[in-house]
Amino acid sequence: MNQNLDRAPGGTVGGQGDAKTTLFNQREPLRQPRTTPPFSDNSTPPNDAGVEGDSKRQQQNSSANSFASSQERSDVDSLVKSSDLSAAAPEFFPPGFNQYEEPAAYDESEEYEGELNLASMVTDFLNHLSFSPGSFESDIEYMTSVLNSYVTTEELLQSLVELIYEQSTTVQNFAYTGARLCNHLSKHLTANFRQLLLRRCQKEYEQRDAAVRGDAATQKKFHSYVLFLGELYLHLEIKGPKGPPTRAKILLNALKDLMNSLFSNPMDLNLICAVKLLKLTGSVLDDTWKQSGQSHMEKLIQRIETIVLDATCSRDVRQMLLKLVELRSSDWGRVCASLSASNATPDNDPNYFMNEPTFYTEDGTPFTAADPEYAEKYQAILEQQDYFYDFDGENGNDCDEYDFDDEMEPEIEEAFEHFCLESEGKRQH
């Protein structure tokens, strides 16, 4: 056994050592470490014949691998020489693929290219305002200066008007921002911007009678236009030779005609659009018509009352119309500034009870100070509070002196016992 332990790997010792040597030699030879320098021709590992045999086998395997590698390289070279492919061939694109081309530099002499650049720039800016309307004040000055350098022809100005109009009438909740943008550009861009904008709005105005009777898509587009025109009337300012800026009178007349068209076809969608428009512009329209001695608002309210009585609109739309009539009767919800807090009464101030708290009776009925039975109901609540105050004490902690009966009713006791038995059975399982 000591001989076997002292024998070097791969060496030969007689007897059983020969069998073990054969077993070790059947394994695949180990590769020499790369950090170990190869042996010279005249040098051999000391006293290790087995290692010499392993080195011969490794050299034979290396020669075989070199031969296979050279054979593969020759096959690849022959394939390359016989191929028709070339590194200088043009880039391949599958059929129907649109190859991207770098946009050329802006040239004012090429009108079409300038229009494309303007459309891309304005669209990005409008989308930015749609997602960040609060950045209007900080970005509008820079955008105006850029537009003044780009918009140099009537065609480009018309494209700008069309982009803003489409964004304001198709993107939800952009009508307010679009109207502000139109007002700013009409003052700082060119004098023709407002004229082209009003001319674009006139196209939809002339088709109002057909639009209120069109399909759902046509009505939706028309209603968006109506609300944008209402925002435009509130924000578009026209400077006169003297005095402060005024609103566009042409838009005032257009809004009146649009509401008459909506009420002439009292469908639910048309009536909802008219209600939204009057909530938005009703107070301004009413004041303007009163100053000029016109009774257009009274006529509109009369038409609404007639529709509530005669039209076959839904119950929800009828409630919206009634709320609108009530809103107008309260001067559109505005508080009269001439009345001080000491002189205000429920008779002369419609918002007298606006900030009053709401109470609830025992059965859950709400009531406020405007309720005729307010005093009686409120006194009942006070008496009830006094009762609990006397019963519970000042802090509600003096209930120990009262002896409450802790016995449960028979039905409750039976149900409790049944619950306890079921819980015990579940724990055992």
GROMACS .gro file of C-alpha atoms in nm:
model
  429
    1MET     CA    1   0.000   0.000   0.000
    2ASN     CA    2   0.288   0.232   0.071
    3GLN     CA    3   0.416   0.163  -0.280
    4ASN     CA    4   0.089   0.272  -0.430
    5LEU     CA    5   0.092   0.598  -0.235
    6ASP     CA    6   0.454   0.673  -0.328
    7ARG     CA    7   0.398   0.601  -0.699
    8ALA     CA    8   0.390   0.910  -0.921
    9PRO     CA    9   0.079   0.955  -1.140
   10GLY     CA   10   0.125   0.772  -1.463
   11GLY     CA   11   0.425   0.578  -1.332
   12THR     CA   12   0.453   0.196  -1.330
   13VAL     CA   13   0.493  -0.025  -1.029
   14GLY     CA   14   0.464  -0.397  -1.070
   15GLY     CA   15   0.162  -0.608  -0.986
   16GLN     CA   16  -0.156  -0.424  -0.921
   17GLY     CA   17   0.009  -0.092  -1.013
   18ASP     CA   18   0.013  -0.200  -1.380
   19ALA     CA   19  -0.365  -0.235  -1.384
   20LYS     CA   20  -0.418   0.103  -1.221
   21THR     CA   21  -0.174   0.263  -1.467
   22THR     CA   22  -0.380   0.129  -1.757
   23LEU     CA   23  -0.695   0.272  -1.601
   24PHE     CA   24  -0.541   0.619  -1.563
   25ASN     CA   25  -0.404   0.614  -1.919
   26GLN     CA   26  -0.754   0.551  -2.062
   27ARG     CA   27  -0.864   0.900  -1.950
   28GLU     CA   28  -0.835   1.196  -2.192
   29PRO     CA   29  -0.497   1.371  -2.145
   30LEU     CA   30  -0.500   1.701  -1.962
   31ARG     CA   31  -0.409   2.019  -2.152
   32GLN     CA   32  -0.095   2.193  -2.034
   33PRO     CA   33  -0.145   2.531  -1.864
   34ARG     CA   34  -0.085   2.823  -2.098
   35THR     CA   35   0.147   2.984  -1.847
   36THR     CA   36   0.378   2.683  -1.852
   37PRO     CA   37   0.648   2.705  -2.124
   38PRO     CA   38   0.669   2.403  -2.357
   39PHE     CA   39   0.955   2.157  -2.314
   40SER     CA   40   1.247   2.180  -2.552
   41ASP     CA   41   1.336   1.905  -2.790
   42ASN     CA   42   1.624   1.779  -2.571
   43SER     CA   43   1.443   1.806  -2.242
   44THR     CA   44   1.193   1.562  -2.099
   45PRO     CA   45   1.000   1.570  -1.775
   46PRO     CA   46   1.209   1.412  -1.506
   47ASN     CA   47   1.123   1.056  -1.417
   48ASP     CA   48   0.771   1.068  -1.576
   49ALA     CA   49   0.718   0.838  -1.870
   50GLY     CA   50   0.339   0.864  -1.845
   51VAL     CA   51   0.347   1.238  -1.890
   52GLU     CA   52   0.557   1.195  -2.206
   53GLY     CA   53   0.288   0.972  -2.349
   54ASP     CA   54   0.025   1.229  -2.265
   55SER     CA   55   0.224   1.502  -2.442
   56LYS     CA   56   0.244   1.293  -2.758
   57ARG     CA   57  -0.129   1.241  -2.757
   58GLN     CA   58  -0.184   1.615  -2.706
   59GLN     CA   59   0.043   1.698  -3.001
   60GLN     CA   60  -0.154   1.454  -3.218
   61ASN     CA   61  -0.486   1.617  -3.116
   62SER     CA   62  -0.343   1.965  -3.181
   63SER     CA   63  -0.232   1.857  -3.529
   64ALA     CA   64  -0.578   1.719  -3.600
   65ASN     CA   65  -0.743   2.041  -3.486
   66SER     CA   66  -0.504   2.253  -3.698
   67PHE     CA   67  -0.583   2.041  -4.001
   68ALA     CA   68  -0.961   2.078  -3.946
   69SER     CA   69  -0.928   2.454  -3.896
   70SER     CA   70  -0.727   2.497  -4.216
   71GLN     CA   71  -0.982   2.287  -4.402
   72GLU     CA   72  -1.266   2.512  -4.280
   73ARG     CA   73  -1.077   2.827  -4.383
   74SER     CA   74  -1.021   2.687  -4.729
   75ASP     CA   75  -1.394   2.607  -4.760
   76VAL     CA   76  -1.488   2.962  -4.656
   77ASP     CA   77  -1.238   3.115  -4.902
   78SER     CA   78  -1.376   2.910  -5.186
   79LEU     CA   79  -1.733   3.009  -5.093
   80VAL     CA   80  -1.642   3.379  -5.086
   81LYS     CA   81  -1.469   3.357  -5.425
   82SER     CA   82  -1.770   3.188  -5.585
   83SER     CA   83  -2.032   3.426  -5.426
   84ASP     CA   84  -2.202   3.708  -5.619
   85LEU     CA   85  -2.240   3.926  -5.306
   86SER     CA   86  -2.040   4.244  -5.277
   87ALA     CA   87  -1.962   4.476  -4.985
   88ALA     CA   88  -2.019   4.772  -5.216
   89ALA     CA   89  -2.376   4.663  -5.301
   90PRO     CA   90  -2.659   4.906  -5.205
   91GLU     CA   91  -2.850   4.848  -4.881
   92PHE     CA   92  -3.142   4.608  -4.916
   93PHE     CA   93  -3.494   4.711  -4.814
   94PRO     CA   94  -3.799   4.478  -4.828
   95PRO     CA   95  -4.089   4.576  -5.058
   96GLY     CA   96  -4.318   4.840  -4.907
   97PHE     CA   97  -4.055   4.967  -4.662
   98ASN     CA   98  -4.038   5.344  -4.633
   99GLN     CA   99  -3.676   5.440  -4.610
  100TYR     CA  100  -3.609   5.719  -4.361
  101GLU     CA  101  -3.440   6.020  -4.507
  102GLU     CA  102  -3.276   6.294  -4.311
  103PRO     CA  103  -3.478   6.618  -4.346
  104ALA     CA  104  -3.306   6.876  -4.555
  105ALA     CA  105  -3.217   7.214  -4.416
  106TYR     CA  106  -3.490   7.478  -4.421
  107ASP     CA  107  -3.492   7.684  -4.735
  108GLU     CA  108  -3.731   7.977  -4.760
  109SER     CA  109  -3.736   7.942  -5.138
  110GLU     CA  110  -3.904   7.600  -5.112
  111GLU     CA  111  -4.257   7.673  -4.997
  112TYR     CA  112  -4.371   7.311  -4.957
  113GLU     CA  113  -4.076   7.219  -4.741
  114GLY     CA  114  -4.135   7.525  -4.521
  115GLU     CA  115  -4.497   7.424  -4.478
  116LEU     CA  116  -4.398   7.077  -4.360
  117ASN     CA  117  -4.154   7.218  -4.107
  118LEU     CA  118  -4.415   7.464  -3.983
  119ALA     CA  119  -4.679   7.191  -3.944
  120SER     CA  120  -4.442   6.968  -3.744
  121MET     CA  121  -4.328   7.251  -3.519
  122VAL     CA  122  -4.679   7.387  -3.451
  123THR     CA  123  -4.821   7.039  -3.390
  124ASP     CA  124  -4.552   6.966  -3.132
  125PHE     CA  125  -4.619   7.297  -2.959
  126LEU     CA  126  -4.995   7.242  -2.951
  127ASN     CA  127  -4.951   6.892  -2.809
  128HIS     CA  128  -4.720   7.038  -2.547
  129LEU     CA  129  -4.989   7.288  -2.447
  130SER     CA  130  -5.247   7.010  -2.436
  131PHE     CA  131  -5.046   6.816  -2.177
  132SER     CA  132  -4.905   7.122  -1.997
  133PRO     CA  133  -5.152   7.411  -2.024
  134GLY     CA  134  -4.983   7.582  -1.730
  135SER     CA  135  -4.675   7.649  -1.944
  136PHE     CA  136  -4.868   7.882  -2.175
  137GLU     CA  137  -4.737   8.204  -2.022
  138SER     CA  138  -4.373   8.091  -2.016
  139ASP     CA  139  -4.360   7.948  -2.371
  140ILE     CA  140  -4.588   8.174  -2.574
  141GLU     CA  141  -4.336   8.457  -2.626
  142TYR     CA  142  -4.068   8.227  -2.766
  143MET     CA  143  -4.318   8.048  -2.990
  144THR     CA  144  -4.448   8.379  -3.122
  145SER     CA  145  -4.099   8.492  -3.221
  146VAL     CA  146  -4.038   8.160  -3.399
  147LEU     CA  147  -4.366   8.185  -3.588
  148ASN     CA  148  -4.287   8.539  -3.697
  149SER     CA  149  -3.971   8.406  -3.861
  150TYR     CA  150  -4.141   8.106  -4.023
  151VAL     CA  151  -4.476   8.247  -4.137
  152THR     CA  152  -4.375   8.459  -4.432
  153THR     CA  153  -4.653   8.386  -4.684
  154GLU     CA  154  -5.030   8.385  -4.687
  155GLU     CA  155  -5.035   8.008  -4.746
  156LEU     CA  156  -4.826   7.939  -4.436
  157LEU     CA  157  -5.049   8.167  -4.230
  158GLN     CA  158  -5.355   7.978  -4.354
  159SER     CA  159  -5.191   7.648  -4.257
  160LEU     CA  160  -5.121   7.786  -3.909
  161VAL     CA  161  -5.485   7.890  -3.864
  162GLU     CA  162  -5.605   7.548  -3.978
  163LEU     CA  163  -5.376   7.364  -3.735
  164ILE     CA  164  -5.490   7.569  -3.437
  165TYR     CA  165  -5.856   7.539  -3.536
  166GLU     CA  166  -5.837   7.160  -3.572
  167GLN     CA  167  -5.659   7.122  -3.239
  168SER     CA  168  -5.916   7.342  -3.064
  169THR     CA  169  -6.217   7.158  -3.205
  170THR     CA  170  -6.093   6.798  -3.191
  171VAL     CA  171  -5.884   6.774  -2.873
  172GLN     CA  172  -6.093   6.760  -2.558
  173ASN     CA  173  -6.057   7.055  -2.318
  174PHE     CA  174  -5.826   7.246  -2.555
  175ALA     CA  175  -6.085   7.506  -2.657
  176TYR     CA  176  -5.993   7.738  -2.369
  177THR     CA  177  -5.619   7.723  -2.441
  178GLY     CA  178  -5.680   7.750  -2.814
  179ALA     CA  179  -5.886   8.067  -2.767
  180ARG     CA  180  -5.611   8.223  -2.556
  181LEU     CA  181  -5.355   8.130  -2.821
  182CYS     CA  182  -5.567   8.286  -3.095
  183ASN     CA  183  -5.602   8.609  -2.897
  184HIS     CA  184  -5.226   8.634  -2.841
  185LEU     CA  185  -5.134   8.560  -3.203
  186SER     CA  186  -5.392   8.807  -3.334
  187LYS     CA  187  -5.207   9.079  -3.141
  188HIS     CA  188  -4.845   8.977  -3.196
  189LEU     CA  189  -4.834   8.786  -3.524
  190THR     CA  190  -4.997   8.967  -3.815
  191ALA     CA  191  -5.316   9.159  -3.873
  192ASN     CA  192  -5.447   8.894  -4.114
  193PHE     CA  193  -5.443   8.615  -3.856
  194ARG     CA  194  -5.773   8.720  -3.696
  195GLN     CA  195  -5.938   8.766  -4.035
  196LEU     CA  196  -5.836   8.419  -4.153
  197LEU     CA  197  -5.949   8.268  -3.822
  198LEU     CA  198  -6.294   8.427  -3.841
  199ARG     CA  199  -6.322   8.323  -4.204
  200ARG     CA  200  -6.246   7.963  -4.105
  201CYS     CA  201  -6.510   7.972  -3.832
  202GLN     CA  202  -6.762   8.113  -4.079
  203LYS     CA  203  -6.742   7.795  -4.289
  204GLU     CA  204  -6.882   7.587  -4.003
  205TYR     CA  205  -7.130   7.860  -3.914
  206GLU     CA  206  -7.288   7.848  -4.258
  207GLN     CA  207  -7.349   7.472  -4.222
  208ARG     CA  208  -7.517   7.496  -3.881
  209ASP     CA  209  -7.870   7.400  -3.992
  210ALA     CA  210  -7.746   7.082  -4.158
  211ALA     CA  211  -7.507   6.997  -3.877
  212VAL     CA  212  -7.774   6.992  -3.602
  213ARG     CA  213  -7.965   6.733  -3.806
  214GLY     CA  214  -7.664   6.526  -3.910
  215ASP     CA  215  -7.536   6.196  -3.778
  216ALA     CA  216  -7.363   6.150  -3.443
  217ALA     CA  217  -7.013   6.225  -3.578
  218THR     CA  218  -7.129   6.543  -3.753
  219GLN     CA  219  -7.312   6.665  -3.443
  220LYS     CA  220  -7.011   6.594  -3.221
  221LYS     CA  221  -6.784   6.796  -3.448
  222PHE     CA  222  -7.036   7.080  -3.464
  223HIS     CA  223  -7.082   7.090  -3.085
  224SER     CA  224  -6.705   7.115  -3.036
  225TYR     CA  225  -6.703   7.405  -3.279
  226VAL     CA  226  -6.985   7.579  -3.088
  227LEU     CA  227  -6.801   7.556  -2.755
  228PHE     CA  228  -6.476   7.678  -2.913
  229LEU     CA  229  -6.661   7.976  -3.059
  230GLY     CA  230  -6.793   8.054  -2.711
  231GLU     CA  231  -6.439   8.051  -2.569
  232LEU     CA  232  -6.321   8.262  -2.861
  233TYR     CA  233  -6.590   8.523  -2.791
  234LEU     CA  234  -6.477   8.548  -2.427
  235HIS     CA  235  -6.103   8.576  -2.500
  236LEU     CA  236  -6.061   8.738  -2.841
  237GLU     CA  237  -6.004   9.110  -2.785
  238ILE     CA  238  -6.026   9.374  -3.056
  239LYS     CA  239  -5.845   9.699  -2.997
  240GLY     CA  240  -6.031  10.008  -3.102
  241PRO     CA  241  -5.893  10.352  -3.180
  242LYS     CA  242  -6.007  10.473  -2.840
  243GLY     CA  243  -6.104  10.308  -2.517
  244PRO     CA  244  -6.041   9.956  -2.386
  245PRO     CA  245  -6.049   9.644  -2.607
  246THR     CA  246  -6.390   9.508  -2.697
  247ARG     CA  247  -6.524   9.166  -2.794
  248ALA     CA  248  -6.599   9.071  -3.152
  249LYS     CA  249  -6.958   9.167  -3.230
  250ILE     CA  250  -6.970   8.923  -3.517
  251LEU     CA  251  -6.915   8.638  -3.271
  252LEU     CA  252  -7.197   8.770  -3.050
  253ASN     CA  253  -7.446   8.746  -3.336
  254ALA     CA  254  -7.308   8.409  -3.440
  255LEU     CA  255  -7.361   8.262  -3.092
  256LYS     CA  256  -7.724   8.377  -3.090
  257ASP     CA  257  -7.789   8.211  -3.426
  258LEU     CA  258  -7.612   7.893  -3.319
  259MET     CA  259  -7.828   7.859  -3.007
  260ASN     CA  260  -8.143   7.912  -3.213
  261SER     CA  261  -8.028   7.635  -3.446
  262LEU     CA  262  -7.965   7.402  -3.152
  263PHE     CA  263  -8.306   7.471  -2.999
  264SER     CA  264  -8.476   7.429  -3.339
  265ASN     CA  265  -8.383   7.060  -3.332
  266PRO     CA  266  -8.431   6.972  -2.960
  267MET     CA  267  -8.243   6.644  -2.947
  268ASP     CA  268  -8.062   6.554  -2.628
  269LEU     CA  269  -7.711   6.618  -2.765
  270ASN     CA  270  -7.811   6.954  -2.911
  271LEU     CA  271  -7.977   7.061  -2.587
  272ILE     CA  272  -7.676   6.955  -2.379
  273CYS     CA  273  -7.449   7.161  -2.606
  274ALA     CA  274  -7.677   7.465  -2.570
  275VAL     CA  275  -7.677   7.430  -2.190
  276LYS     CA  276  -7.295   7.414  -2.182
  277LEU     CA  277  -7.271   7.720  -2.405
  278LEU     CA  278  -7.509   7.925  -2.191
  279LYS     CA  279  -7.332   7.824  -1.869
  280LEU     CA  280  -7.007   7.936  -2.029
  281THR     CA  281  -7.118   8.265  -2.186
  282GLY     CA  282  -7.465   8.331  -2.044
  283SER     CA  283  -7.371   8.607  -1.800
  284VAL     CA  284  -7.162   8.796  -2.059
  285LEU     CA  285  -7.425   8.761  -2.330
  286ASP     CA  286  -7.701   8.871  -2.094
  287ASP     CA  287  -7.511   9.182  -1.985
  288THR     CA  288  -7.418   9.275  -2.342
  289TRP     CA  289  -7.773   9.242  -2.469
  290LYS     CA  290  -7.914   9.435  -2.173
  291GLN     CA  291  -7.672   9.722  -2.235
  292SER     CA  292  -7.787   9.745  -2.595
  293GLY     CA  293  -8.156   9.719  -2.496
  294GLN     CA  294  -8.210   9.379  -2.663
  295SER     CA  295  -8.417   9.097  -2.517
  296HIS     CA  296  -8.247   8.800  -2.684
  297MET     CA  297  -8.180   8.623  -2.353
  298GLU     CA  298  -8.548   8.644  -2.251
  299LYS     CA  299  -8.644   8.486  -2.583
  300LEU     CA  300  -8.395   8.205  -2.535
  301ILE     CA  301  -8.526   8.135  -2.184
  302GLN     CA  302  -8.881   8.124  -2.319
  303ARG     CA  303  -8.776   7.870  -2.582
  304ILE     CA  304  -8.614   7.659  -2.310
  305GLU     CA  305  -8.933   7.663  -2.102
  306THR     CA  306  -9.134   7.561  -2.407
  307ILE     CA  307  -8.898   7.273  -2.479
  308VAL     CA  308  -8.924   7.152  -2.118
  309LEU     CA  309  -9.302   7.137  -2.149
  310ASP     CA  310  -9.342   7.006  -2.503
  311ALA     CA  311  -9.025   6.836  -2.625
  312THR     CA  312  -8.963   6.464  -2.584
  313CYS     CA  313  -8.620   6.502  -2.427
  314SER     CA  314  -8.492   6.273  -2.156
  315ARG     CA  315  -8.553   6.339  -1.789
  316ASP     CA  316  -8.188   6.425  -1.721
  317VAL     CA  317  -8.177   6.681  -2.001
  318ARG     CA  318  -8.503   6.832  -1.878
  319GLN     CA  319  -8.350   6.872  -1.532
  320MET     CA  320  -8.046   7.041  -1.689
  321LEU     CA  321  -8.272   7.290  -1.866
  322LEU     CA  322  -8.466   7.366  -1.548
  323LYS     CA  323  -8.140   7.420  -1.357
  324LEU     CA  324  -8.027   7.658  -1.630
  325VAL     CA  325  -8.347   7.863  -1.599
  326GLU     CA  326  -8.296   7.873  -1.223
  327LEU     CA  327  -7.935   7.982  -1.271
  328ARG     CA  328  -8.040   8.269  -1.491
  329SER     CA  329  -8.306   8.379  -1.240
  330SER     CA  330  -8.029   8.409  -0.978
  331ASP     CA  331  -7.828   8.637  -1.210
  332TRP     CA  332  -7.608   8.347  -1.321
  333GLY     CA  333  -7.498   8.277  -0.964
  334ARG     CA  334  -7.332   8.614  -0.915
  335VAL     CA  335  -7.349   8.787  -0.577
  336CYS     CA  336  -7.476   9.144  -0.587
  337ALA     CA  337  -7.183   9.364  -0.486
  338SER     CA  338  -7.406   9.654  -0.376
  339LEU     CA  339  -7.547   9.458  -0.082
  340SER     CA  340  -7.330   9.443   0.225
  341ALA     CA  341  -7.333   9.150   0.462
  342SER     CA  342  -7.545   9.339   0.715
  343ASN     CA  343  -7.811   9.435   0.457
  344ALA     CA  344  -7.834   9.092   0.290
  345THR     CA  345  -8.156   8.899   0.351
  346PRO     CA  346  -8.304   8.580   0.204
  347ASP     CA  347  -8.533   8.799  -0.007
  348ASN     CA  348  -8.272   9.021  -0.177
  349ASP     CA  349  -7.972   8.783  -0.188
  350PRO     CA  350  -8.019   8.445  -0.364
  351ASN     CA  351  -7.693   8.319  -0.212
  352TYR     CA  352  -7.788   8.409   0.144
  353PHE     CA  353  -7.795   8.045   0.259
  354MET     CA  354  -7.507   7.929   0.037
  355ASN     CA  355  -7.256   7.879   0.320
  356GLU     CA  356  -7.503   7.764   0.585
  357PRO     CA  357  -7.440   7.418   0.739
  358THR     CA  358  -7.660   7.120   0.658
  359PHE     CA  359  -7.832   6.927   0.939
  360TYR     CA  360  -8.014   6.592   0.940
  361THR     CA  361  -8.323   6.479   1.125
  362GLU     CA  362  -8.365   6.143   1.301
  363ASP     CA  363  -8.487   5.979   0.979
  364GLY     CA  364  -8.193   6.120   0.778
  365THR     CA  365  -8.376   6.407   0.605
  366PRO     CA  366  -8.136   6.699   0.535
  367PHE     CA  367  -8.239   7.056   0.614
  368THR     CA  368  -8.073   7.397   0.619
  369ALA     CA  369  -8.157   7.744   0.741
  370ALA     CA  370  -8.356   7.797   0.421
  371ASP     CA  371  -8.606   7.529   0.529
  372PRO     CA  372  -8.937   7.680   0.658
  373GLU     CA  373  -8.935   7.432   0.951
  374TYR     CA  374  -8.572   7.498   1.031
  375ALA     CA  375  -8.636   7.639   1.380
  376GLU     CA  376  -8.846   7.343   1.496
  377LYS     CA  377  -8.608   7.080   1.356
  378TYR     CA  378  -8.301   7.253   1.493
  379GLN     CA  379  -8.460   7.282   1.840
  380ALA     CA  380  -8.532   6.908   1.835
  381ILE     CA  381  -8.166   6.839   1.763
  382LEU     CA  382  -8.060   7.063   2.053
  383GLU     CA  383  -8.296   6.886   2.293
  384GLN     CA  384  -8.162   6.551   2.180
  385GLN     CA  385  -7.807   6.667   2.242
  386ASP     CA  386  -7.904   6.795   2.587
  387TYR     CA  387  -8.054   6.456   2.668
  388PHE     CA  388  -7.734   6.271   2.582
  389TYR     CA  389  -7.531   6.532   2.769
  390ASP     CA  390  -7.729   6.469   3.087
  391PHE     CA  391  -7.710   6.095   3.037
  392ASP     CA  392  -7.342   6.057   2.950
  393GLY     CA  393  -7.195   6.346   3.148
  394GLU     CA  394  -6.967   6.619   3.028
  395ASN     CA  395  -6.712   6.392   2.857
  396GLY     CA  396  -6.932   6.092   2.797
  397ASN     CA  397  -6.743   5.882   3.057
  398ASP     CA  398  -6.990   5.881   3.347
  399CYS     CA  399  -7.189   5.577   3.240
  400ASP     CA  400  -7.050   5.350   3.514
  401GLU     CA  401  -7.299   5.472   3.767
  402TYR     CA  402  -7.584   5.332   3.560
  403ASP     CA  403  -7.659   4.959   3.583
  404PHE     CA  404  -7.718   4.815   3.238
  405ASP     CA  405  -7.868   4.473   3.187
  406ASP     CA  406  -7.610   4.252   3.017
  407GLU     CA  407  -7.851   3.967   2.941
  408MET     CA  408  -7.902   3.891   2.572
  409GLU     CA  409  -8.232   3.820   2.408
  410PRO     CA  410  -8.309   3.451   2.348
  411GLU     CA  411  -8.266   3.469   1.969
  412ILE     CA  412  -7.935   3.653   1.996
  413GLU     CA  413  -7.811   3.413   2.263
  414GLU     CA  414  -7.904   3.109   2.052
  415ALA     CA  415  -7.728   3.253   1.748
  416PHE     CA  416  -7.418   3.331   1.954
  417GLU     CA  417  -7.403   2.974   2.089
  418HIS     CA  418  -7.440   2.837   1.736
  419PHE     CA  419  -7.155   3.060   1.620
  420CYS     CA  420  -6.931   2.940   1.904
  421LEU     CA  421  -6.999   2.574   1.821
  422GLU     CA  422  -6.916   2.627   1.453
  423SER     CA  423  -6.593   2.806   1.541
  424GLU     CA  424  -6.490   2.525   1.776
  425GLY     CA  425  -6.561   2.264   1.508
  426LYS     CA  426  -6.347   2.447   1.251
  427ARG     CA  427  -6.056   2.467   1.494
  428GLN     CA  428  -6.074   2.089   1.562
  429HIS     CA  429  -6.060   2.009   1.190
   0.00000   0.00000   0.00000
